[in-house]
mmCIF file of C-alpha atoms and ligand atoms in Angstrom:
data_model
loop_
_atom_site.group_PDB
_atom_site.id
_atom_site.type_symbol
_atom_site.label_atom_id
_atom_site.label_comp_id
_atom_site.label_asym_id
_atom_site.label_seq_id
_atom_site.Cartn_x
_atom_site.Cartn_y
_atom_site.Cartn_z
ATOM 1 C CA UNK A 240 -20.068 109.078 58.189
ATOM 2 C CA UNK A 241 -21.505 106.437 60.164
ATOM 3 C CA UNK A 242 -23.343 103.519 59.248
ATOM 4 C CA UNK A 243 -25.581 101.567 61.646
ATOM 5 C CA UNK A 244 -26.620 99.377 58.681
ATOM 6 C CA UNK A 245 -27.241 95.374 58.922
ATOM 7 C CA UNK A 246 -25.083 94.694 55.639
ATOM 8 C CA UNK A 247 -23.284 95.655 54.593
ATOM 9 C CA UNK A 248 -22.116 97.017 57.935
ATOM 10 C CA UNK A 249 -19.471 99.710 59.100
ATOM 11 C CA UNK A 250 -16.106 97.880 58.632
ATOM 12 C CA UNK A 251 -13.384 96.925 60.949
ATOM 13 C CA UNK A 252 -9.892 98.262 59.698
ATOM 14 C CA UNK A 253 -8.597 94.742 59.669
ATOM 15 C CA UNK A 254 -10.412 93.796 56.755
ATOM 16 C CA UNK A 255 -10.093 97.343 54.721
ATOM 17 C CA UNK A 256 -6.653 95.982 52.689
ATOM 18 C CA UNK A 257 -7.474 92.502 52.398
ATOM 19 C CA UNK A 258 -8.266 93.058 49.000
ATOM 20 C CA UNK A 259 -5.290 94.851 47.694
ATOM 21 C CA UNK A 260 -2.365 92.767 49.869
ATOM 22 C CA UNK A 261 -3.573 89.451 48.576
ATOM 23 C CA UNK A 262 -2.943 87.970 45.010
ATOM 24 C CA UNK A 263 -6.023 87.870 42.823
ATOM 25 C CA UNK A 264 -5.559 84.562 40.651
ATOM 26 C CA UNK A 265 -7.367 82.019 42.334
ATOM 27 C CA UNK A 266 -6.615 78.697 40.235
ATOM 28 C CA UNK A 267 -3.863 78.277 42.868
ATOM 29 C CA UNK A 268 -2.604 75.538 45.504
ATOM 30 C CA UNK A 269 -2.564 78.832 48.107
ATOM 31 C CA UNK A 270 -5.908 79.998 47.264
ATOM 32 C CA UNK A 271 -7.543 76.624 47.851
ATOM 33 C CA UNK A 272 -5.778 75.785 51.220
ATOM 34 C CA UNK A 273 -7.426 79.742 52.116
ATOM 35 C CA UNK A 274 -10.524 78.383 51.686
ATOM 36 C CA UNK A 275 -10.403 75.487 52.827
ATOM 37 C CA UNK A 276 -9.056 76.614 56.283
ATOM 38 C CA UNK A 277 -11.889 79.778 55.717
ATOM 39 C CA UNK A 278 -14.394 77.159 55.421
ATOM 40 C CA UNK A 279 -13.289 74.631 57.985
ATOM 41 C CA UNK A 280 -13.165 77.782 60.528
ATOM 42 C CA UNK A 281 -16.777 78.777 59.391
ATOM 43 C CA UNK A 282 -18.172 75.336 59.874
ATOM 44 C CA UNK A 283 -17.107 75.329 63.540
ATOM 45 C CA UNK A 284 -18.532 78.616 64.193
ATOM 46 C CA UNK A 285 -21.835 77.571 62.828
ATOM 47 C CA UNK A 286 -21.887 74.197 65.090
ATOM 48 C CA UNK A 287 -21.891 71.837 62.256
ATOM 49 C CA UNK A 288 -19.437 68.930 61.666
ATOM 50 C CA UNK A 289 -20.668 68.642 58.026
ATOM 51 C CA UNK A 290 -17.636 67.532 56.080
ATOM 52 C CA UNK A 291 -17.050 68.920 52.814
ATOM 53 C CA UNK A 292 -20.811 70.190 53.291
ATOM 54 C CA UNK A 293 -20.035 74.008 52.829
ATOM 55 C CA UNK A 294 -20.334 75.670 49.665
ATOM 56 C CA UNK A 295 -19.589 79.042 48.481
ATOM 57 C CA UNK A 296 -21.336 81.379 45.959
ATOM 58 C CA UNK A 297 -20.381 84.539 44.164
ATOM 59 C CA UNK A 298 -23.893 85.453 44.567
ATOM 60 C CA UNK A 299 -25.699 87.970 47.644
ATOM 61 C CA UNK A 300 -27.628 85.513 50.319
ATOM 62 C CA UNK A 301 -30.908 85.400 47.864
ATOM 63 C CA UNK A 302 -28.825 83.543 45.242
ATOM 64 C CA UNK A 303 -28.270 81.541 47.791
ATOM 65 C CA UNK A 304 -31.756 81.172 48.775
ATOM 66 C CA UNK A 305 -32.367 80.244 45.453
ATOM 67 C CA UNK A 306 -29.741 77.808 45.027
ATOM 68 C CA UNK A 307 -30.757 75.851 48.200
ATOM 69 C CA UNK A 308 -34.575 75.376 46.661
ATOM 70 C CA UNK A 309 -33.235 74.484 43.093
ATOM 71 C CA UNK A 310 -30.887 71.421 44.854
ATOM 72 C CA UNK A 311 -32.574 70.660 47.936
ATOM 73 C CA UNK A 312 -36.218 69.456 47.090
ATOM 74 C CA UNK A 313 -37.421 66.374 45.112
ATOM 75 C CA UNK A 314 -40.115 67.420 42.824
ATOM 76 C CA UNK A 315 -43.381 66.281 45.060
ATOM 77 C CA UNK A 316 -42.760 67.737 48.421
ATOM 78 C CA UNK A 317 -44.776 69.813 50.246
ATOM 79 C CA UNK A 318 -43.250 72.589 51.787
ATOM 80 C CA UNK A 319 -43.739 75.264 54.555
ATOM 81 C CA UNK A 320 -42.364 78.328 54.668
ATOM 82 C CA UNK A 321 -42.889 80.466 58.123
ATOM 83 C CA UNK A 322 -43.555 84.066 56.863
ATOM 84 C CA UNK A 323 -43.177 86.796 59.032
ATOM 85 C CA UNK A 324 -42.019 89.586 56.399
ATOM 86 C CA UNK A 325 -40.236 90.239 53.026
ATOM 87 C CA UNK A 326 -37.773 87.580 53.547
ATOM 88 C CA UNK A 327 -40.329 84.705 54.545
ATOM 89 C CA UNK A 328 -42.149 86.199 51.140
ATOM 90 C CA UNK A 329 -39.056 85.862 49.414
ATOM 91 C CA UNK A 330 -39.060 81.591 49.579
ATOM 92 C CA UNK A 331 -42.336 82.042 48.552
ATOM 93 C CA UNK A 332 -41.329 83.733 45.668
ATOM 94 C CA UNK A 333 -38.595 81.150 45.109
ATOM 95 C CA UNK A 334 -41.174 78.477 45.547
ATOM 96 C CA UNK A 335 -43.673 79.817 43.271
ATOM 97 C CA UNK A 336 -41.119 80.632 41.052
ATOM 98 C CA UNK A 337 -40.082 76.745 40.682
ATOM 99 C CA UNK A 338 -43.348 75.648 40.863
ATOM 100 C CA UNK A 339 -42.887 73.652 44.416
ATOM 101 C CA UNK A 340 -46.403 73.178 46.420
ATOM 102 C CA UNK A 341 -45.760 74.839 49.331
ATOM 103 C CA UNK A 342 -48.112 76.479 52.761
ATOM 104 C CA UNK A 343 -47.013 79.960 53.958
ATOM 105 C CA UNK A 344 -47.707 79.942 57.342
ATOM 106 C CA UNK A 345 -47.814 83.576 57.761
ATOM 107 C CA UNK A 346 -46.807 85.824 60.768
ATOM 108 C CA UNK A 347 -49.007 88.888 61.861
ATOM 109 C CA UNK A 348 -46.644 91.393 62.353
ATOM 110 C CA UNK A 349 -46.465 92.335 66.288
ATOM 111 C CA UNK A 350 -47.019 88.377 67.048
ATOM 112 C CA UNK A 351 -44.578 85.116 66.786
ATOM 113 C CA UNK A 352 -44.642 82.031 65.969
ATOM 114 C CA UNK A 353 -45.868 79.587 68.922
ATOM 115 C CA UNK A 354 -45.837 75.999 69.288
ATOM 116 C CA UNK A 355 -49.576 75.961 69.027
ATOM 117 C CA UNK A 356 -48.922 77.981 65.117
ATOM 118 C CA UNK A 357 -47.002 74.802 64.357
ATOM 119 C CA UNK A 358 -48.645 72.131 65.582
ATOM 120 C CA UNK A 359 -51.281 72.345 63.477
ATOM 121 C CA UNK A 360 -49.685 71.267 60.729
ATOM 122 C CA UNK A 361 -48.147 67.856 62.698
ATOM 123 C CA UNK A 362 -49.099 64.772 60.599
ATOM 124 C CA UNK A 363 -50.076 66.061 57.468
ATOM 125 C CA UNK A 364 -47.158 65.093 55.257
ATOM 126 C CA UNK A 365 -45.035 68.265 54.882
ATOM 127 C CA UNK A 366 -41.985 66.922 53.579
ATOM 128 C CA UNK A 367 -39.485 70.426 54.652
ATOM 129 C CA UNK A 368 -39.563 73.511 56.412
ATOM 130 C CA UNK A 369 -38.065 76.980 55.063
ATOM 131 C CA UNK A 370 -37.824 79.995 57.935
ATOM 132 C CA UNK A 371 -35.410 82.947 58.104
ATOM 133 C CA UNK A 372 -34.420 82.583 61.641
ATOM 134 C CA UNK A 373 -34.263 86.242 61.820
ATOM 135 C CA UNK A 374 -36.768 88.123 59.983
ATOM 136 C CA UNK A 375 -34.633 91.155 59.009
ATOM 137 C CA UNK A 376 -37.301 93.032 57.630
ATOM 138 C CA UNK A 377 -38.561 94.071 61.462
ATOM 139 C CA UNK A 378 -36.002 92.639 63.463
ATOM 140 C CA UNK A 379 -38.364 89.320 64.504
ATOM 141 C CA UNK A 380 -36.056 86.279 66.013
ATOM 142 C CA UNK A 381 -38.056 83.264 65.899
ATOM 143 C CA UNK A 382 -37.240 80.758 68.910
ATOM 144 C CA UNK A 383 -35.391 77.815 66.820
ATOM 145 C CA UNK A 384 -36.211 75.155 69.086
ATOM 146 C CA UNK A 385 -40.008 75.141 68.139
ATOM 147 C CA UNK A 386 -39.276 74.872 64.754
ATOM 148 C CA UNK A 387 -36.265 72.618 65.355
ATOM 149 C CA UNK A 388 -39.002 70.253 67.432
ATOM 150 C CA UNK A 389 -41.576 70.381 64.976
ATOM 151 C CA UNK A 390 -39.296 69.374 62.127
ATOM 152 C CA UNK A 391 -37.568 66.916 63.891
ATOM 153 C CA UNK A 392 -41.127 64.768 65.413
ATOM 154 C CA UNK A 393 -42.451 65.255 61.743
ATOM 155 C CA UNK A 394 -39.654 63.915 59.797
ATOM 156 C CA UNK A 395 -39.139 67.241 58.091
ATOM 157 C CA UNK A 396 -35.965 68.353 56.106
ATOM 158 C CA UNK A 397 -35.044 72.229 57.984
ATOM 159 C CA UNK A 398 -33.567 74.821 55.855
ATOM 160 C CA UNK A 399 -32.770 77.965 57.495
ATOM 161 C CA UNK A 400 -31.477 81.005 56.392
ATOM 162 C CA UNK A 401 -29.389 82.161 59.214
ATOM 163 C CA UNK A 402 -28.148 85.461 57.187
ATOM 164 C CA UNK A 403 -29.153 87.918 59.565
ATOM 165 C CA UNK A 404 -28.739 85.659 62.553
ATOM 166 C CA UNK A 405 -25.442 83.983 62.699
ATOM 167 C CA UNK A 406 -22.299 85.376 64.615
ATOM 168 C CA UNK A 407 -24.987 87.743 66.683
ATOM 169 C CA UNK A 408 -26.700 85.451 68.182
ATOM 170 C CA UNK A 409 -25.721 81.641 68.917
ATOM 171 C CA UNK A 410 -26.582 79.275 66.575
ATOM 172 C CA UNK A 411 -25.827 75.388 66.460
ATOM 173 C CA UNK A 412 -26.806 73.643 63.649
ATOM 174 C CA UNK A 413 -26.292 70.027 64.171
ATOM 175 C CA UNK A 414 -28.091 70.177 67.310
ATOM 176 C CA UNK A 415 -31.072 71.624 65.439
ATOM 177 C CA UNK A 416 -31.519 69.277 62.892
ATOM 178 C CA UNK A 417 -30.718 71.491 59.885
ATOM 179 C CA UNK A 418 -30.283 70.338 56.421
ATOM 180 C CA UNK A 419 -28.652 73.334 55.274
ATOM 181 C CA UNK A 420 -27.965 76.559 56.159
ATOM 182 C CA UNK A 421 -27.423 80.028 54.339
ATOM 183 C CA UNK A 422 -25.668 82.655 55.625
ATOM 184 C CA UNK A 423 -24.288 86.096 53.515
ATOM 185 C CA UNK A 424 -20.987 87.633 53.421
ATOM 186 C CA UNK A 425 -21.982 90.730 54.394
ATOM 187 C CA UNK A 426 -24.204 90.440 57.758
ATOM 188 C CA UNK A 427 -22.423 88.794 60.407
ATOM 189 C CA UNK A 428 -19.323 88.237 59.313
ATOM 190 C CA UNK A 429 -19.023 91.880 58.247
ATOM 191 C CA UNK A 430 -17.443 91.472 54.717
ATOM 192 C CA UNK A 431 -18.560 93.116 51.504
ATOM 193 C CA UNK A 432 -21.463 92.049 50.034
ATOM 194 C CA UNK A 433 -20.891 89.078 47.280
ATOM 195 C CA UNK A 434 -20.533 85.820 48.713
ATOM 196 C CA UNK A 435 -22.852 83.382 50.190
ATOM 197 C CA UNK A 436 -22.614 80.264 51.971
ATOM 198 C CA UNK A 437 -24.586 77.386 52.341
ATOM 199 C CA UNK A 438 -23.939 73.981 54.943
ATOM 200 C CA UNK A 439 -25.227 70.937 54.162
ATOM 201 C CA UNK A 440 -26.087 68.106 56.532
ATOM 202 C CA UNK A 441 -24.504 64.882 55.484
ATOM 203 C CA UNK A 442 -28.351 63.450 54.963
ATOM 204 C CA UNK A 443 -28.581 66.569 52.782
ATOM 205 C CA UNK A 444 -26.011 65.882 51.000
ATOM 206 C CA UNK A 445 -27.029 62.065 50.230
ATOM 207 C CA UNK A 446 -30.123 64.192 49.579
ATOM 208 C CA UNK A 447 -28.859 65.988 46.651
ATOM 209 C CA UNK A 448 -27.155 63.041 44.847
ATOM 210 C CA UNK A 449 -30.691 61.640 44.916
ATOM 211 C CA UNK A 450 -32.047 64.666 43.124
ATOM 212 C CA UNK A 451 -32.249 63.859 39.394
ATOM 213 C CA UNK A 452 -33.862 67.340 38.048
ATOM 214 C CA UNK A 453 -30.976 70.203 36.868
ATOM 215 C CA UNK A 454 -33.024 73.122 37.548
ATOM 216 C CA UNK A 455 -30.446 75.752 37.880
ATOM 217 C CA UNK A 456 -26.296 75.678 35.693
ATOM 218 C CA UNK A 457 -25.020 78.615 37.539
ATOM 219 C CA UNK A 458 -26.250 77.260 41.156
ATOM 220 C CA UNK A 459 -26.043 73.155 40.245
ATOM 221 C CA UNK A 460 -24.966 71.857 43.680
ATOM 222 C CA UNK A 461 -22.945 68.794 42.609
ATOM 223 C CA UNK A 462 -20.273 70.644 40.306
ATOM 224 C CA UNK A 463 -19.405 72.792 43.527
ATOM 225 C CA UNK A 464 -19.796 69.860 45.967
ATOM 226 C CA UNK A 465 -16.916 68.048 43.291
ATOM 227 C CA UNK A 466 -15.053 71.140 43.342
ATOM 228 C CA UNK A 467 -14.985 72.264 47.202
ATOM 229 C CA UNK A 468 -12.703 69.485 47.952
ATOM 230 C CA UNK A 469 -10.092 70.933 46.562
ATOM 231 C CA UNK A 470 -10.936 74.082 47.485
ATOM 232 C CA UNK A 471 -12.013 75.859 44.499
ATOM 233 C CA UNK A 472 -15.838 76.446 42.697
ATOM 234 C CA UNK A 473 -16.683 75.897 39.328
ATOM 235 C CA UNK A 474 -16.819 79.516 38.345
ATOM 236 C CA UNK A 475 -14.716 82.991 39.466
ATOM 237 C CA UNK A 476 -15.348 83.235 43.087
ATOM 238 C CA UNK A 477 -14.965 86.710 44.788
ATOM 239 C CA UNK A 478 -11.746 86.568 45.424
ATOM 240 C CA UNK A 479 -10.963 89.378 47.478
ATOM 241 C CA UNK A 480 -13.967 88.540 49.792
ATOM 242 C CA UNK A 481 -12.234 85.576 50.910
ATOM 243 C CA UNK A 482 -9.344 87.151 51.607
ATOM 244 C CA UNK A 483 -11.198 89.752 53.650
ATOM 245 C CA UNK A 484 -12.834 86.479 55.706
ATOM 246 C CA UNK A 485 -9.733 85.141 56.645
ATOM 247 C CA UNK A 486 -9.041 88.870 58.370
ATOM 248 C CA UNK A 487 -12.345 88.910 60.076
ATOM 249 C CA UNK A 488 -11.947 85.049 61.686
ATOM 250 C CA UNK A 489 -8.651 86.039 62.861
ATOM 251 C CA UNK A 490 -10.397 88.803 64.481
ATOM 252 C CA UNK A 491 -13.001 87.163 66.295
ATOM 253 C CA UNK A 492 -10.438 84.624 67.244
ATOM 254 C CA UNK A 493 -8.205 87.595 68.452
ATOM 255 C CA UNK A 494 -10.985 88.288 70.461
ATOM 256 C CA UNK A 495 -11.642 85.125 72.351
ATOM 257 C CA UNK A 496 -13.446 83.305 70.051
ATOM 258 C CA UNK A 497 -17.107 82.874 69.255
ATOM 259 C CA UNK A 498 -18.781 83.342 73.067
ATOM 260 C CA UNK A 499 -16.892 86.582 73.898
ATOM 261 C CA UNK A 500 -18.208 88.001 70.177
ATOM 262 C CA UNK A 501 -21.733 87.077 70.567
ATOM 263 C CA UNK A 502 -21.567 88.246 73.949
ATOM 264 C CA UNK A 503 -19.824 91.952 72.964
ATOM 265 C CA UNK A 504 -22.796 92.171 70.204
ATOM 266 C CA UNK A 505 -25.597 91.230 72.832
ATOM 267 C CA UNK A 506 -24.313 93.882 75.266
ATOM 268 C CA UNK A 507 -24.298 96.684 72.501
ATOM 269 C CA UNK A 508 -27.722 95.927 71.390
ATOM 270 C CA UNK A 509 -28.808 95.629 75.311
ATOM 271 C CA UNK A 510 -26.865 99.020 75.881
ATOM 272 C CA UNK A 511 -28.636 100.601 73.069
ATOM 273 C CA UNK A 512 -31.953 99.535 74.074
ATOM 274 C CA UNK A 513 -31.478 100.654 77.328
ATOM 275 C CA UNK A 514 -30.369 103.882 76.614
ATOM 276 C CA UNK A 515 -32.825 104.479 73.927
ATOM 277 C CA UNK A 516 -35.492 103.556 76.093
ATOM 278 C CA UNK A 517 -34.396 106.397 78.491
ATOM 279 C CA UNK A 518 -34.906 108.555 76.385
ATOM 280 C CA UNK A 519 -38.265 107.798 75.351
ATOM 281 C CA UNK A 520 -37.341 105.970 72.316
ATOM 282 C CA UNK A 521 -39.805 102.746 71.608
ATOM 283 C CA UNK A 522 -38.954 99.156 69.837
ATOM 284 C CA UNK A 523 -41.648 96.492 69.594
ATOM 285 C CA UNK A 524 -41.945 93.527 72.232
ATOM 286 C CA UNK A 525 -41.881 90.736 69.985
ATOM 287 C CA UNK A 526 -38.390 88.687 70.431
ATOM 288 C CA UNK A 527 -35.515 90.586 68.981
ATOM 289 C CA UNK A 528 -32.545 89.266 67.557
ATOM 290 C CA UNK A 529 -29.512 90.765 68.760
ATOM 291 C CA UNK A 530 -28.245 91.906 65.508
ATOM 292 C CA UNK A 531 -30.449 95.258 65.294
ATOM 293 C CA UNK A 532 -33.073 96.929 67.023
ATOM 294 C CA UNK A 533 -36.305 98.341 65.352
ATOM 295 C CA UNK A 534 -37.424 101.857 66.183
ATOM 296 C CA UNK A 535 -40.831 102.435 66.566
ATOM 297 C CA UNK A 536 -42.024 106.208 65.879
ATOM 298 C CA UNK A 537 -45.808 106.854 66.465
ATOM 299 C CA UNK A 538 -46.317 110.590 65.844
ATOM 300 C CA UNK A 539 -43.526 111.165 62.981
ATOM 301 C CA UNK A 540 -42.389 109.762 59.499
ATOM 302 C CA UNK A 541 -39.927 107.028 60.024
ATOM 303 C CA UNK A 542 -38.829 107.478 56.350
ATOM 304 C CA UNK A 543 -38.262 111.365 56.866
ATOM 305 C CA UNK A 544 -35.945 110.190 60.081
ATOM 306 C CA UNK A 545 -34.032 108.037 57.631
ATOM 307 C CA UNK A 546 -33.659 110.644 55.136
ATOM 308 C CA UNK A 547 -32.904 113.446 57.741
ATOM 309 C CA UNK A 548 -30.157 111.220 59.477
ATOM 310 C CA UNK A 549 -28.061 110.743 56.120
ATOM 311 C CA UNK A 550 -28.386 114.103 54.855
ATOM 312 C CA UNK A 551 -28.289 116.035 58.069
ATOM 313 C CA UNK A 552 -25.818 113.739 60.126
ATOM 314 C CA UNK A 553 -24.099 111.417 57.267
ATOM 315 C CA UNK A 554 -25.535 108.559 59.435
ATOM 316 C CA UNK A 555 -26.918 105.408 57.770
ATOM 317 C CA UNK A 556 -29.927 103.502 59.228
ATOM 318 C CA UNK A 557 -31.614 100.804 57.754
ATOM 319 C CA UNK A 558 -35.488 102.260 56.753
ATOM 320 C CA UNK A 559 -38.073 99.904 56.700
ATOM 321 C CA UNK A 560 -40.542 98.808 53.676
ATOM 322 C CA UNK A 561 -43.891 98.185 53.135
ATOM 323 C CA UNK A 562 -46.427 98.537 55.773
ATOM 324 C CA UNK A 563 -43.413 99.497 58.201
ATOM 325 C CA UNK A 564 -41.946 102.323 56.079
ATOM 326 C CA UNK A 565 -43.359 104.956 57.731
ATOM 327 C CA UNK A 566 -43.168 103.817 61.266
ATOM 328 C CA UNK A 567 -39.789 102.200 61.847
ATOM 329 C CA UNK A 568 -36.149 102.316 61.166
ATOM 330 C CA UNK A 569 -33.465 99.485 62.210
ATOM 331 C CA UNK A 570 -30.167 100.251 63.986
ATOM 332 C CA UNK A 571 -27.630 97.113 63.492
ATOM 333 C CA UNK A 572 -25.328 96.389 66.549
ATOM 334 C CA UNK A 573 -22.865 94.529 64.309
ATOM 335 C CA UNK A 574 -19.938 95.840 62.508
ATOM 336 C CA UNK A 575 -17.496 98.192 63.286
ATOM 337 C CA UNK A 576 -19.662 99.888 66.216
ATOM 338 C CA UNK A 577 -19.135 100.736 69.922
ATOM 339 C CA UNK A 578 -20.970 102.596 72.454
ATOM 340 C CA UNK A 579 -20.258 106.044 71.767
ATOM 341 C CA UNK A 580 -21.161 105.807 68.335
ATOM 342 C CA UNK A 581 -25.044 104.434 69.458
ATOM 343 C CA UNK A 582 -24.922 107.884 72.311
ATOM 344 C CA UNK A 583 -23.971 110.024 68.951
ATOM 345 C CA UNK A 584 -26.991 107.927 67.243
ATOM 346 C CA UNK A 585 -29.121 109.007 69.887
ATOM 347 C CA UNK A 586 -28.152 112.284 71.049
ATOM 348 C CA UNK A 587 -28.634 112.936 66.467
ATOM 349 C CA UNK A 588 -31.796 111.386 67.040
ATOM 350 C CA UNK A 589 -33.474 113.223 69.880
ATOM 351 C CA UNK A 590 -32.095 116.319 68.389
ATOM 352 C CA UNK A 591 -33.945 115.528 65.116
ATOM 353 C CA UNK A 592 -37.670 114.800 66.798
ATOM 354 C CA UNK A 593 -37.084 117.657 68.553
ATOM 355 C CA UNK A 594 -35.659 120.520 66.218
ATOM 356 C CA UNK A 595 -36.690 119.681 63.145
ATOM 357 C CA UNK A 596 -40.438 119.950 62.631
ATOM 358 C CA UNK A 597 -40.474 116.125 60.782
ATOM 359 C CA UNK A 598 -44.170 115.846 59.647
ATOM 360 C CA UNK A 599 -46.657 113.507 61.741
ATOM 361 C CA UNK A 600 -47.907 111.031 59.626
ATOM 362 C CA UNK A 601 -50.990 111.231 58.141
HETATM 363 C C1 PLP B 779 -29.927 90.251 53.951
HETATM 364 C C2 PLP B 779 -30.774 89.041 53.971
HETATM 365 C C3 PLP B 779 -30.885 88.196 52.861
HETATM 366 C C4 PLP B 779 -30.121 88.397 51.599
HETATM 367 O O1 PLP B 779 -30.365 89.534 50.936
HETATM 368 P P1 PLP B 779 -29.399 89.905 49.709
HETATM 369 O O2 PLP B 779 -29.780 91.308 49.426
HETATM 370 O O3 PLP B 779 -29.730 88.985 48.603
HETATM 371 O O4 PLP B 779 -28.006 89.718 50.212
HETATM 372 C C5 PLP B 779 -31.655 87.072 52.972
HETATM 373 N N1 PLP B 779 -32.309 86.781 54.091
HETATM 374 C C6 PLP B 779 -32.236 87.559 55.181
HETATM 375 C C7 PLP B 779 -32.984 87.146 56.409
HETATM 376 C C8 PLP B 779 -31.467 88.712 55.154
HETATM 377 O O5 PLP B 779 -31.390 89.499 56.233
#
């Protein structure tokens, strides 16, 4: 079995016994100096400075999501929320959800956002900005520094959910102006799914303690920002997930550090484009992130490719939803991956448009 999944991803070995070698109470002097030094370690890889600004949730990244909309906003702001797919539509959801007035500036799918999109909103009071840097959902990176520019000339509060971006390709937050940022346990950092993280700026946090509406217990921002000093949360963390964390930063430290792991992820996903284009494979020309690379299949089911490849092969791709369902499947470059396994991908592939009779689509 093989699994060329975004998250949760094919896991390294070193984090496989994290769980059982390390003690499972957590109201401990030990367990709070792990995460502390976990956070501390995860605040330099995401280029922030923000002190005592990371939080920690036993929730997957859309609790997350939801927790930075319930604490973040004062009740009047206008928001905008740049939506190029189902994870753009999810802040929506959140926003309509918790009644905030908020613009969807929506994507078409094959396009990107431009600086010409944005600047039409300049000057007309938006208050914050919501994006998902990269738009899982077809494998759309969105170029930061347009947003960054537009947030920063407008006075805007910039909340990005980094989930699907972060540790594949380079990210700096305080240079970008961002207010907070989510990222997931089990994307880039290659963990199990359960925990979620979210970095607040310092002006965020100031932010926060300005905020006088509760509109979440479970998510309320200042009981964890109390707690996180000390290293601990208000409620039963995932415990074993932090344990697993520490494993995985001692790899990528292992390994160099931050520059020679982005750079081994962008030279799998360039390899596997490359050979996948040899072979007469397609992916779309809108910027891709290097975390995965869409498939594009014009004369057969996307779904039935999906399906064949786990039954047939016991390989997992990501399918796609919605309009995209039936046209394109996502291969992650993250995780426990190298190049052979994207040849067997391939060579599995070819064999399966070519053998096995998939239907055209209607
Ligand atoms: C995976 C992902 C999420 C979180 O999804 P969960 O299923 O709640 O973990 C949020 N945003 C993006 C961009 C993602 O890729």
């Amino acid at each position: 079995m093989k699994t060329f999944t975004v998250g949760p991803v094919e896991p390294f070995k070193e984090i496989a016994d994290a769980y059982k070698a390390a003690p499972c109470y957590f109201r401990t002097d030990e367990f709070s100096a792990l995460v502390l030094n976990n956070l501390k370690r995860l605040a330099t890889l995401m280029g922030t400075s923000t002190k005592d600004g990371i939080l920690y949730f036993t929730a997957s990244g859309s609790g997350a999501m939801e927790a930075v909309v319930c604490n973040c906003l004062y009740p009047a702001e206008k928001v905008l929320v740049i939506n190029g797919g189902s994870f753009g539509k999810r802040f929506c959801d959140i926003l309509r959800f918790y009644d905030f007035n908020f613009v969807s500036v929506d994507i078409e799918f094959g396009t990107t956002l431009t600086p010409e999109i944005l600047s039409k909103y300049d000057g007309q009071g938006f208050t914050s900005l919501f994006v998902n840097l990269h738009e899982t959902s077809i494998g759309l990176l969105y170029d930061i520094n347009i947003i960054s520019d537009f947030c920063k000339r407008n006075d805007l509060y910039l909340y990005v959910d980094a989930i699907s971006s972060f540790l594949a390709d380079e990210y700096a937050m305080d240079d970008y102006g961002v207010d907070a940022t989510i990222i997931s346990s089990q994307k880039g950092l290659c963990l199990s799914p359960g925990l979620s993280f979210v970095a607040l700026s310092e002006r965020q946090i100031e932010k926060c303690q300005q905020i006088k509406i509760k509109r979440n217990m479970y998510f309320d921002f200042s009981s964890y920002l109390a707690n996180i000093k000390r290293g601990q949360t208000p409620f039963t963390p995932a415990v074993g997930i932090m344990h697993e964390m520490h494993n995985m930063l001692d790899l990528i430290e292992k390994n160099g550090g931050l520059t020679p792991w982005l750079q081994g992820i962008a030279g799998k996903s360039r390899y596997f484009r490359d050979k996948a284009s040899q072979k007469g494979f397609k992916y779309p020309s809108y910027p891709l992130s290097n975390m995965l690379t869409p498939l594009v299949f014009d004369t057969i089911s996307a779904h039935k490719v999906f399906e064949l490849l786990k039954i047939h092969y016991g390989i997992y791709v990501n399918p796609c939803s919605g309009k995209q369902a039936e046209r394109m499947i996502r291969v992650s470059h993250i995780g426990n991956l190298e190049e052979k396994d994207f040849d067997m991908l391939l060579d599995a592939l070819e064999e399966l448009v070519t053998n096995h009779g998939i239907n055209p689509v209607a």
